Amino acid sequence: MKGVIIAAGFGKRMWPATEAYSKIFHQIYDKPTVFYNLTNLIAMGITDICIVGTPEMNRQFKKLFSDSLLLKYLTFVDEQEDDVQGTATSIKKAEKFVGTDSFALFMGDCLFVDLTNSIFNDLREEFEERGVSLTITVPVKDARAFSHFDGDYIIEKGSDPTRKNAVPGFYIFKSDVFSYIDKISKSERNEYEIVSAINLMVKDKQFINAGHKYSLVWMDTGSMDGLKNASTLIALLENTTGRIIGSPYLELLKRGILSKKEVLDNIEHRSGQYAEALKKEVSQQ
């Protein structure tokens, strides 16, 4: 299984900062947003990962990862700014990278905190057992602003204030999703939406809702309030529990892919809150 993170998108809700750099580089507490879902993919046992972004974003990504141990696990796929026409077109850009493999997909402007440390691995196992593409739902205060299920099908936005279950920015797909993307038209929002392709898959019994995950906290970090709330949550959890959340280095160390010496040598001359916390945590491993 491969991994895909979608970074393409203009971050209009976060203007003017996104005139200079993508929202996926914004800090959630002490780490850039992209670190969190990169960590989630590694926790699923996935180290062949593609990031889809505009050429400028990908130049920034390469700079971000240039002196780290993470770069060798990443492939960067360009989507020209004029080609960004919705989530489906961005996902389609990963087709060559994915090939005939299955892949786990995270939207770039999302934060997930798995209170059980097992949900994403369990979903990978369920996918492999059932052989069908899937997503999940998570608890939210008001689902009207988000994608959610209406019966077996997903709607992009709704009007029912009683709905509390949203579809977050996470999916596991078989490679046939690309053929379904080829069949869709633009939505009422004048975008090629991945939910349009998913609903075609549902009709063909090629996509399921794998259930509601009460122990998975999901936050949309694509707005200023969302980013602030996400940072507050991570700060609270880390400072209360002493646990570092969203560190790709720690996950690679945990899985035996990197050694303690490799990580410590790489961050030896780094400073700052995250660097110091990481040095301490790795030293104690």
PDB file of C-alpha atoms in Angstrom:
ATOM      1  CA  MET A   1       0.000   0.000   0.000  1.00  0.00           C
ATOM      2  CA  LYS A   2       1.174   3.509  -0.846  1.00  0.00           C
ATOM      3  CA  GLY A   3       0.331   6.860   0.711  1.00  0.00           C
ATOM      4  CA  VAL A   4      -0.872  10.114  -0.825  1.00  0.00           C
ATOM      5  CA  ILE A   5      -1.190  13.559   0.762  1.00  0.00           C
ATOM      6  CA  ILE A   6      -3.061  16.228  -1.200  1.00  0.00           C
ATOM      7  CA  ALA A   7      -1.503  19.650  -0.665  1.00  0.00           C
ATOM      8  CA  ALA A   8      -2.733  21.414  -3.802  1.00  0.00           C
ATOM      9  CA  GLY A   9      -5.277  24.116  -3.027  1.00  0.00           C
ATOM     10  CA  PHE A  10      -5.144  27.846  -2.619  1.00  0.00           C
ATOM     11  CA  GLY A  11      -6.076  28.297   1.043  1.00  0.00           C
ATOM     12  CA  LYS A  12      -8.448  31.180   0.318  1.00  0.00           C
ATOM     13  CA  ARG A  13      -9.844  31.036   3.850  1.00  0.00           C
ATOM     14  CA  MET A  14      -6.378  31.845   5.210  1.00  0.00           C
ATOM     15  CA  TRP A  15      -5.496  34.848   3.060  1.00  0.00           C
ATOM     16  CA  PRO A  16      -3.125  36.741   3.135  1.00  0.00           C
ATOM     17  CA  ALA A  17      -0.648  34.246   4.656  1.00  0.00           C
ATOM     18  CA  THR A  18      -1.336  31.752   1.877  1.00  0.00           C
ATOM     19  CA  GLU A  19      -0.151  34.267  -0.704  1.00  0.00           C
ATOM     20  CA  ALA A  20       3.344  33.437   0.541  1.00  0.00           C
ATOM     21  CA  TYR A  21       3.112  29.742   1.406  1.00  0.00           C
ATOM     22  CA  SER A  22       0.633  26.886   1.472  1.00  0.00           C
ATOM     23  CA  LYS A  23      -1.607  26.207   4.481  1.00  0.00           C
ATOM     24  CA  ILE A  24      -0.011  22.760   4.815  1.00  0.00           C
ATOM     25  CA  PHE A  25       3.175  24.496   6.049  1.00  0.00           C
ATOM     26  CA  HIS A  26       1.374  26.354   8.830  1.00  0.00           C
ATOM     27  CA  GLN A  27       2.409  25.316  12.318  1.00  0.00           C
ATOM     28  CA  ILE A  28       0.073  23.199  14.406  1.00  0.00           C
ATOM     29  CA  TYR A  29       1.640  23.968  17.770  1.00  0.00           C
ATOM     30  CA  ASP A  30       5.340  23.222  17.171  1.00  0.00           C
ATOM     31  CA  LYS A  31       5.311  21.245  13.909  1.00  0.00           C
ATOM     32  CA  PRO A  32       4.176  21.970  10.331  1.00  0.00           C
ATOM     33  CA  THR A  33       0.745  20.611   9.408  1.00  0.00           C
ATOM     34  CA  VAL A  34       2.172  18.104   6.914  1.00  0.00           C
ATOM     35  CA  PHE A  35       4.083  16.277   9.676  1.00  0.00           C
ATOM     36  CA  TYR A  36       0.907  14.993  11.309  1.00  0.00           C
ATOM     37  CA  ASN A  37      -0.552  13.055   8.374  1.00  0.00           C
ATOM     38  CA  LEU A  38       2.901  11.981   7.274  1.00  0.00           C
ATOM     39  CA  THR A  39       3.185  10.411  10.728  1.00  0.00           C
ATOM     40  CA  ASN A  40      -0.226   8.762  10.330  1.00  0.00           C
ATOM     41  CA  LEU A  41       0.855   7.128   7.080  1.00  0.00           C
ATOM     42  CA  ILE A  42       4.085   5.829   8.593  1.00  0.00           C
ATOM     43  CA  ALA A  43       2.073   4.481  11.545  1.00  0.00           C
ATOM     44  CA  MET A  44       0.068   2.465   8.992  1.00  0.00           C
ATOM     45  CA  GLY A  45       3.303   0.878   7.799  1.00  0.00           C
ATOM     46  CA  ILE A  46       3.449   3.059   4.675  1.00  0.00           C
ATOM     47  CA  THR A  47       6.786   4.593   3.676  1.00  0.00           C
ATOM     48  CA  ASP A  48       6.249   5.072  -0.070  1.00  0.00           C
ATOM     49  CA  ILE A  49       4.472   8.417   0.037  1.00  0.00           C
ATOM     50  CA  CYS A  50       3.482  10.972  -2.587  1.00  0.00           C
ATOM     51  CA  ILE A  51       2.682  14.620  -1.963  1.00  0.00           C
ATOM     52  CA  VAL A  52       0.624  16.338  -4.670  1.00  0.00           C
ATOM     53  CA  GLY A  53       1.173  20.092  -4.731  1.00  0.00           C
ATOM     54  CA  THR A  54       1.743  22.989  -7.059  1.00  0.00           C
ATOM     55  CA  PRO A  55       5.326  23.398  -8.327  1.00  0.00           C
ATOM     56  CA  GLU A  56       5.913  26.219  -5.829  1.00  0.00           C
ATOM     57  CA  MET A  57       4.571  24.129  -2.946  1.00  0.00           C
ATOM     58  CA  ASN A  58       6.789  21.222  -3.927  1.00  0.00           C
ATOM     59  CA  ARG A  59       9.837  23.459  -4.037  1.00  0.00           C
ATOM     60  CA  GLN A  60       8.983  24.469  -0.470  1.00  0.00           C
ATOM     61  CA  PHE A  61       8.464  20.834   0.530  1.00  0.00           C
ATOM     62  CA  LYS A  62      11.866  19.864  -0.821  1.00  0.00           C
ATOM     63  CA  LYS A  63      13.420  22.696   1.155  1.00  0.00           C
ATOM     64  CA  LEU A  64      11.540  21.647   4.309  1.00  0.00           C
ATOM     65  CA  PHE A  65      12.776  18.064   4.013  1.00  0.00           C
ATOM     66  CA  SER A  66      16.155  18.753   2.358  1.00  0.00           C
ATOM     67  CA  ASP A  67      18.356  18.009   5.374  1.00  0.00           C
ATOM     68  CA  SER A  68      16.121  15.471   7.050  1.00  0.00           C
ATOM     69  CA  LEU A  69      15.959  11.695   6.980  1.00  0.00           C
ATOM     70  CA  LEU A  70      12.442  11.869   5.543  1.00  0.00           C
ATOM     71  CA  LEU A  71      13.145  12.922   1.974  1.00  0.00           C
ATOM     72  CA  LYS A  72      13.931   9.424   0.676  1.00  0.00           C
ATOM     73  CA  TYR A  73      10.421   8.260   1.556  1.00  0.00           C
ATOM     74  CA  LEU A  74       8.730  11.049  -0.413  1.00  0.00           C
ATOM     75  CA  THR A  75       7.789  11.595  -4.050  1.00  0.00           C
ATOM     76  CA  PHE A  76       6.564  15.008  -5.149  1.00  0.00           C
ATOM     77  CA  VAL A  77       4.010  15.304  -7.954  1.00  0.00           C
ATOM     78  CA  ASP A  78       3.363  18.697  -9.513  1.00  0.00           C
ATOM     79  CA  GLU A  79      -0.105  20.008 -10.253  1.00  0.00           C
ATOM     80  CA  GLN A  80       0.047  23.278 -12.134  1.00  0.00           C
ATOM     81  CA  GLU A  81      -2.020  26.025 -10.522  1.00  0.00           C
ATOM     82  CA  ASP A  82      -4.277  26.294 -13.581  1.00  0.00           C
ATOM     83  CA  ASP A  83      -4.979  22.554 -13.339  1.00  0.00           C
ATOM     84  CA  VAL A  84      -6.236  22.664  -9.753  1.00  0.00           C
ATOM     85  CA  GLN A  85      -9.972  22.186 -10.232  1.00  0.00           C
ATOM     86  CA  GLY A  86     -11.012  20.222  -7.164  1.00  0.00           C
ATOM     87  CA  THR A  87     -10.049  17.290  -4.996  1.00  0.00           C
ATOM     88  CA  ALA A  88     -10.570  14.748  -7.764  1.00  0.00           C
ATOM     89  CA  THR A  89      -8.122  16.388 -10.186  1.00  0.00           C
ATOM     90  CA  SER A  90      -5.465  16.511  -7.469  1.00  0.00           C
ATOM     91  CA  ILE A  91      -5.963  12.841  -6.636  1.00  0.00           C
ATOM     92  CA  LYS A  92      -5.815  11.971 -10.344  1.00  0.00           C
ATOM     93  CA  LYS A  93      -2.317  13.466 -10.470  1.00  0.00           C
ATOM     94  CA  ALA A  94      -1.119  10.637  -8.228  1.00  0.00           C
ATOM     95  CA  GLU A  95      -2.225   7.931 -10.674  1.00  0.00           C
ATOM     96  CA  LYS A  96       1.217   7.280 -12.151  1.00  0.00           C
ATOM     97  CA  PHE A  97       2.775   7.106  -8.683  1.00  0.00           C
ATOM     98  CA  VAL A  98       0.097   4.719  -7.390  1.00  0.00           C
ATOM     99  CA  GLY A  99       0.045   2.429 -10.425  1.00  0.00           C
ATOM    100  CA  THR A 100      -2.004  -0.669  -9.619  1.00  0.00           C
ATOM    101  CA  ASP A 101      -1.416  -0.469  -5.861  1.00  0.00           C
ATOM    102  CA  SER A 102      -3.969   0.519  -3.260  1.00  0.00           C
ATOM    103  CA  PHE A 103      -3.344   3.747  -1.361  1.00  0.00           C
ATOM    104  CA  ALA A 104      -4.263   5.603   1.806  1.00  0.00           C
ATOM    105  CA  LEU A 105      -5.168   9.228   1.174  1.00  0.00           C
ATOM    106  CA  PHE A 106      -5.064  12.184   3.545  1.00  0.00           C
ATOM    107  CA  MET A 107      -6.226  15.667   2.626  1.00  0.00           C
ATOM    108  CA  GLY A 108      -3.505  18.102   3.636  1.00  0.00           C
ATOM    109  CA  ASP A 109      -5.562  20.524   5.706  1.00  0.00           C
ATOM    110  CA  CYS A 110      -6.725  18.031   8.340  1.00  0.00           C
ATOM    111  CA  LEU A 111      -5.546  17.045  11.794  1.00  0.00           C
ATOM    112  CA  PHE A 112      -6.324  13.605  13.178  1.00  0.00           C
ATOM    113  CA  VAL A 113      -5.642  12.566  16.757  1.00  0.00           C
ATOM    114  CA  ASP A 114      -6.221   8.853  17.305  1.00  0.00           C
ATOM    115  CA  LEU A 115      -6.896   8.377  21.008  1.00  0.00           C
ATOM    116  CA  THR A 116      -6.490   4.594  20.654  1.00  0.00           C
ATOM    117  CA  ASN A 117      -3.336   4.586  18.480  1.00  0.00           C
ATOM    118  CA  SER A 118      -4.877   1.798  16.407  1.00  0.00           C
ATOM    119  CA  ILE A 119      -7.702   3.147  14.236  1.00  0.00           C
ATOM    120  CA  PHE A 120      -5.761   3.667  11.002  1.00  0.00           C
ATOM    121  CA  ASN A 121      -4.016   0.298  11.242  1.00  0.00           C
ATOM    122  CA  ASP A 122      -7.373  -1.370  11.925  1.00  0.00           C
ATOM    123  CA  LEU A 123      -8.809   0.316   8.838  1.00  0.00           C
ATOM    124  CA  ARG A 124      -5.921  -0.929   6.718  1.00  0.00           C
ATOM    125  CA  GLU A 125      -6.608  -4.448   7.956  1.00  0.00           C
ATOM    126  CA  GLU A 126     -10.320  -4.084   7.212  1.00  0.00           C
ATOM    127  CA  PHE A 127      -9.554  -2.849   3.705  1.00  0.00           C
ATOM    128  CA  GLU A 128      -7.251  -5.792   3.056  1.00  0.00           C
ATOM    129  CA  GLU A 129      -9.849  -8.252   4.354  1.00  0.00           C
ATOM    130  CA  ARG A 130     -12.821  -6.821   2.458  1.00  0.00           C
ATOM    131  CA  GLY A 131     -11.057  -5.659  -0.708  1.00  0.00           C
ATOM    132  CA  VAL A 132     -13.201  -2.561  -1.132  1.00  0.00           C
ATOM    133  CA  SER A 133     -12.387   1.148  -0.930  1.00  0.00           C
ATOM    134  CA  LEU A 134     -13.553   2.878   2.232  1.00  0.00           C
ATOM    135  CA  THR A 135     -13.797   5.903   4.454  1.00  0.00           C
ATOM    136  CA  ILE A 136     -15.130   6.575   7.939  1.00  0.00           C
ATOM    137  CA  THR A 137     -17.175   9.139   9.829  1.00  0.00           C
ATOM    138  CA  VAL A 138     -16.091  11.132  12.866  1.00  0.00           C
ATOM    139  CA  PRO A 139     -17.968  13.176  15.470  1.00  0.00           C
ATOM    140  CA  VAL A 140     -18.405  16.900  14.848  1.00  0.00           C
ATOM    141  CA  LYS A 141     -20.595  19.548  16.449  1.00  0.00           C
ATOM    142  CA  ASP A 142     -22.303  20.449  13.160  1.00  0.00           C
ATOM    143  CA  ALA A 143     -21.775  18.453   9.961  1.00  0.00           C
ATOM    144  CA  ARG A 144     -23.457  20.932   7.609  1.00  0.00           C
ATOM    145  CA  ALA A 145     -20.119  22.470   6.583  1.00  0.00           C
ATOM    146  CA  PHE A 146     -18.563  19.092   5.800  1.00  0.00           C
ATOM    147  CA  SER A 147     -19.080  16.047   3.618  1.00  0.00           C
ATOM    148  CA  HIS A 148     -21.340  13.477   5.241  1.00  0.00           C
ATOM    149  CA  PHE A 149     -23.325  10.382   4.429  1.00  0.00           C
ATOM    150  CA  ASP A 150     -26.954  10.558   3.439  1.00  0.00           C
ATOM    151  CA  GLY A 151     -27.834   6.881   3.432  1.00  0.00           C
ATOM    152  CA  ASP A 152     -25.167   5.043   1.450  1.00  0.00           C
ATOM    153  CA  TYR A 153     -24.107   8.123  -0.515  1.00  0.00           C
ATOM    154  CA  ILE A 154     -21.976  11.133   0.402  1.00  0.00           C
ATOM    155  CA  ILE A 155     -23.111  14.725  -0.028  1.00  0.00           C
ATOM    156  CA  GLU A 156     -20.562  17.519  -0.124  1.00  0.00           C
ATOM    157  CA  LYS A 157     -22.442  19.973   2.089  1.00  0.00           C
ATOM    158  CA  GLY A 158     -25.814  19.693   3.801  1.00  0.00           C
ATOM    159  CA  SER A 159     -28.549  21.688   5.502  1.00  0.00           C
ATOM    160  CA  ASP A 160     -29.624  19.381   8.353  1.00  0.00           C
ATOM    161  CA  PRO A 161     -28.439  20.908  11.671  1.00  0.00           C
ATOM    162  CA  THR A 162     -28.961  17.633  13.524  1.00  0.00           C
ATOM    163  CA  ARG A 163     -26.205  15.783  11.668  1.00  0.00           C
ATOM    164  CA  LYS A 164     -23.156  15.212  13.861  1.00  0.00           C
ATOM    165  CA  ASN A 165     -21.136  12.725  11.769  1.00  0.00           C
ATOM    166  CA  ALA A 166     -18.762  14.057   9.109  1.00  0.00           C
ATOM    167  CA  VAL A 167     -16.625  12.324   6.500  1.00  0.00           C
ATOM    168  CA  PRO A 168     -13.073  13.497   7.251  1.00  0.00           C
ATOM    169  CA  GLY A 169     -10.234  13.871   4.775  1.00  0.00           C
ATOM    170  CA  PHE A 170      -9.142  10.229   4.915  1.00  0.00           C
ATOM    171  CA  TYR A 171      -9.793   7.361   2.490  1.00  0.00           C
ATOM    172  CA  ILE A 172      -8.301   4.045   1.469  1.00  0.00           C
ATOM    173  CA  PHE A 173      -8.739   3.439  -2.259  1.00  0.00           C
ATOM    174  CA  LYS A 174      -8.135   0.688  -4.717  1.00  0.00           C
ATOM    175  CA  SER A 175      -6.529   1.958  -7.912  1.00  0.00           C
ATOM    176  CA  ASP A 176      -9.859   1.722  -9.752  1.00  0.00           C
ATOM    177  CA  VAL A 177     -10.799   5.091  -8.220  1.00  0.00           C
ATOM    178  CA  PHE A 178      -8.932   6.744 -11.103  1.00  0.00           C
ATOM    179  CA  SER A 179     -11.269   5.236 -13.698  1.00  0.00           C
ATOM    180  CA  TYR A 180     -14.230   6.557 -11.703  1.00  0.00           C
ATOM    181  CA  ILE A 181     -12.678  10.025 -11.556  1.00  0.00           C
ATOM    182  CA  ASP A 182     -12.528   9.963 -15.364  1.00  0.00           C
ATOM    183  CA  LYS A 183     -16.330   9.583 -15.444  1.00  0.00           C
ATOM    184  CA  ILE A 184     -17.349  12.576 -13.318  1.00  0.00           C
ATOM    185  CA  SER A 185     -18.391  16.096 -14.264  1.00  0.00           C
ATOM    186  CA  LYS A 186     -17.998  19.344 -12.380  1.00  0.00           C
ATOM    187  CA  SER A 187     -20.193  19.814  -9.333  1.00  0.00           C
ATOM    188  CA  GLU A 188     -22.457  22.754  -8.543  1.00  0.00           C
ATOM    189  CA  ARG A 189     -19.387  24.360  -6.977  1.00  0.00           C
ATOM    190  CA  ASN A 190     -17.696  24.152 -10.414  1.00  0.00           C
ATOM    191  CA  GLU A 191     -15.145  21.641  -9.131  1.00  0.00           C
ATOM    192  CA  TYR A 192     -14.348  18.011  -9.764  1.00  0.00           C
ATOM    193  CA  GLU A 193     -15.227  16.535  -6.371  1.00  0.00           C
ATOM    194  CA  ILE A 194     -13.902  13.208  -5.131  1.00  0.00           C
ATOM    195  CA  VAL A 195     -17.328  12.547  -3.568  1.00  0.00           C
ATOM    196  CA  SER A 196     -18.773  12.418  -7.094  1.00  0.00           C
ATOM    197  CA  ALA A 197     -16.423   9.568  -7.974  1.00  0.00           C
ATOM    198  CA  ILE A 198     -17.086   7.870  -4.638  1.00  0.00           C
ATOM    199  CA  ASN A 199     -20.843   7.901  -5.222  1.00  0.00           C
ATOM    200  CA  LEU A 200     -20.325   6.136  -8.541  1.00  0.00           C
ATOM    201  CA  MET A 201     -18.257   3.563  -6.678  1.00  0.00           C
ATOM    202  CA  VAL A 202     -21.005   3.158  -4.068  1.00  0.00           C
ATOM    203  CA  LYS A 203     -23.493   2.476  -6.848  1.00  0.00           C
ATOM    204  CA  ASP A 204     -21.202  -0.303  -8.124  1.00  0.00           C
ATOM    205  CA  LYS A 205     -20.668  -1.628  -4.584  1.00  0.00           C
ATOM    206  CA  GLN A 206     -17.002  -0.657  -4.712  1.00  0.00           C
ATOM    207  CA  PHE A 207     -16.990   1.722  -1.718  1.00  0.00           C
ATOM    208  CA  ILE A 208     -18.191   1.481   1.882  1.00  0.00           C
ATOM    209  CA  ASN A 209     -18.523   3.469   5.076  1.00  0.00           C
ATOM    210  CA  ALA A 210     -16.355   1.568   7.554  1.00  0.00           C
ATOM    211  CA  GLY A 211     -18.213   3.073  10.477  1.00  0.00           C
ATOM    212  CA  HIS A 212     -18.170   5.857  13.028  1.00  0.00           C
ATOM    213  CA  LYS A 213     -14.951   6.368  14.990  1.00  0.00           C
ATOM    214  CA  TYR A 214     -15.759   8.003  18.313  1.00  0.00           C
ATOM    215  CA  SER A 215     -12.126   7.846  19.455  1.00  0.00           C
ATOM    216  CA  LEU A 216     -10.769   9.743  16.456  1.00  0.00           C
ATOM    217  CA  VAL A 217     -10.587  13.520  16.799  1.00  0.00           C
ATOM    218  CA  TRP A 218     -10.623  15.280  13.431  1.00  0.00           C
ATOM    219  CA  MET A 219     -10.184  18.991  12.820  1.00  0.00           C
ATOM    220  CA  ASP A 220     -10.332  21.048   9.627  1.00  0.00           C
ATOM    221  CA  THR A 221      -7.168  23.154   9.777  1.00  0.00           C
ATOM    222  CA  GLY A 222      -7.906  25.072   6.571  1.00  0.00           C
ATOM    223  CA  SER A 223      -9.262  28.106   8.432  1.00  0.00           C
ATOM    224  CA  MET A 224      -7.697  30.421  10.999  1.00  0.00           C
ATOM    225  CA  ASP A 225     -10.035  29.267  13.763  1.00  0.00           C
ATOM    226  CA  GLY A 226      -9.456  25.633  12.856  1.00  0.00           C
ATOM    227  CA  LEU A 227      -5.690  26.070  12.901  1.00  0.00           C
ATOM    228  CA  LYS A 228      -5.813  27.881  16.242  1.00  0.00           C
ATOM    229  CA  ASN A 229      -8.014  25.199  17.790  1.00  0.00           C
ATOM    230  CA  ALA A 230      -5.781  22.418  16.441  1.00  0.00           C
ATOM    231  CA  SER A 231      -2.692  24.064  17.927  1.00  0.00           C
ATOM    232  CA  THR A 232      -4.436  24.467  21.267  1.00  0.00           C
ATOM    233  CA  LEU A 233      -5.450  20.793  21.252  1.00  0.00           C
ATOM    234  CA  ILE A 234      -1.947  19.514  20.449  1.00  0.00           C
ATOM    235  CA  ALA A 235      -0.380  21.821  23.033  1.00  0.00           C
ATOM    236  CA  LEU A 236      -2.822  20.614  25.679  1.00  0.00           C
ATOM    237  CA  LEU A 237      -2.282  16.935  24.875  1.00  0.00           C
ATOM    238  CA  GLU A 238       1.502  17.146  24.669  1.00  0.00           C
ATOM    239  CA  ASN A 239       1.931  19.262  27.786  1.00  0.00           C
ATOM    240  CA  THR A 240      -0.486  17.100  29.787  1.00  0.00           C
ATOM    241  CA  THR A 241       0.678  13.652  28.702  1.00  0.00           C
ATOM    242  CA  GLY A 242       4.316  14.285  27.779  1.00  0.00           C
ATOM    243  CA  ARG A 243       3.643  12.508  24.494  1.00  0.00           C
ATOM    244  CA  ILE A 244       4.923  13.973  21.202  1.00  0.00           C
ATOM    245  CA  ILE A 245       2.158  13.902  18.593  1.00  0.00           C
ATOM    246  CA  GLY A 246       2.846  14.063  14.867  1.00  0.00           C
ATOM    247  CA  SER A 247       6.556  13.266  14.695  1.00  0.00           C
ATOM    248  CA  PRO A 248       7.569  11.258  11.608  1.00  0.00           C
ATOM    249  CA  TYR A 249      10.992  10.658  13.149  1.00  0.00           C
ATOM    250  CA  LEU A 250       9.543   8.980  16.231  1.00  0.00           C
ATOM    251  CA  GLU A 251       7.260   6.794  14.145  1.00  0.00           C
ATOM    252  CA  LEU A 252      10.134   5.661  11.916  1.00  0.00           C
ATOM    253  CA  LEU A 253      12.192   4.940  15.049  1.00  0.00           C
ATOM    254  CA  LYS A 254       9.308   3.027  16.626  1.00  0.00           C
ATOM    255  CA  ARG A 255       9.041   0.836  13.542  1.00  0.00           C
ATOM    256  CA  GLY A 256      12.766   0.133  13.430  1.00  0.00           C
ATOM    257  CA  ILE A 257      13.178   1.916  10.090  1.00  0.00           C
ATOM    258  CA  LEU A 258      15.518   4.511  11.591  1.00  0.00           C
ATOM    259  CA  SER A 259      17.969   3.929  14.404  1.00  0.00           C
ATOM    260  CA  LYS A 260      18.296   6.031  17.519  1.00  0.00           C
ATOM    261  CA  LYS A 261      21.736   7.162  16.380  1.00  0.00           C
ATOM    262  CA  GLU A 262      20.462   8.209  12.945  1.00  0.00           C
ATOM    263  CA  VAL A 263      17.747  10.396  14.452  1.00  0.00           C
ATOM    264  CA  LEU A 264      19.967  11.972  17.090  1.00  0.00           C
ATOM    265  CA  ASP A 265      22.751  12.674  14.587  1.00  0.00           C
ATOM    266  CA  ASN A 266      20.247  14.318  12.250  1.00  0.00           C
ATOM    267  CA  ILE A 267      18.758  16.676  14.852  1.00  0.00           C
ATOM    268  CA  GLU A 268      21.891  17.238  16.941  1.00  0.00           C
ATOM    269  CA  HIS A 269      22.371  20.839  15.847  1.00  0.00           C
ATOM    270  CA  ARG A 270      18.682  21.731  15.754  1.00  0.00           C
ATOM    271  CA  SER A 271      17.110  23.963  18.371  1.00  0.00           C
ATOM    272  CA  GLY A 272      13.613  24.978  19.302  1.00  0.00           C
ATOM    273  CA  GLN A 273      10.818  23.420  21.293  1.00  0.00           C
ATOM    274  CA  TYR A 274      10.110  20.464  19.006  1.00  0.00           C
ATOM    275  CA  ALA A 275      13.813  19.709  18.472  1.00  0.00           C
ATOM    276  CA  GLU A 276      14.550  19.693  22.199  1.00  0.00           C
ATOM    277  CA  ALA A 277      11.519  17.545  23.009  1.00  0.00           C
ATOM    278  CA  LEU A 278      12.481  15.129  20.233  1.00  0.00           C
ATOM    279  CA  LYS A 279      16.088  14.842  21.444  1.00  0.00           C
ATOM    280  CA  LYS A 280      14.863  14.056  24.944  1.00  0.00           C
ATOM    281  CA  GLU A 281      12.311  11.488  23.769  1.00  0.00           C
ATOM    282  CA  VAL A 282      14.705   9.704  21.405  1.00  0.00           C
ATOM    283  CA  SER A 283      17.457   9.619  24.029  1.00  0.00           C
ATOM    284  CA  GLN A 284      15.108   7.788  26.372  1.00  0.00           C
ATOM    285  CA  GLN A 285      14.183   5.116  23.818  1.00  0.00           C
TER     286      GLN A 285
END
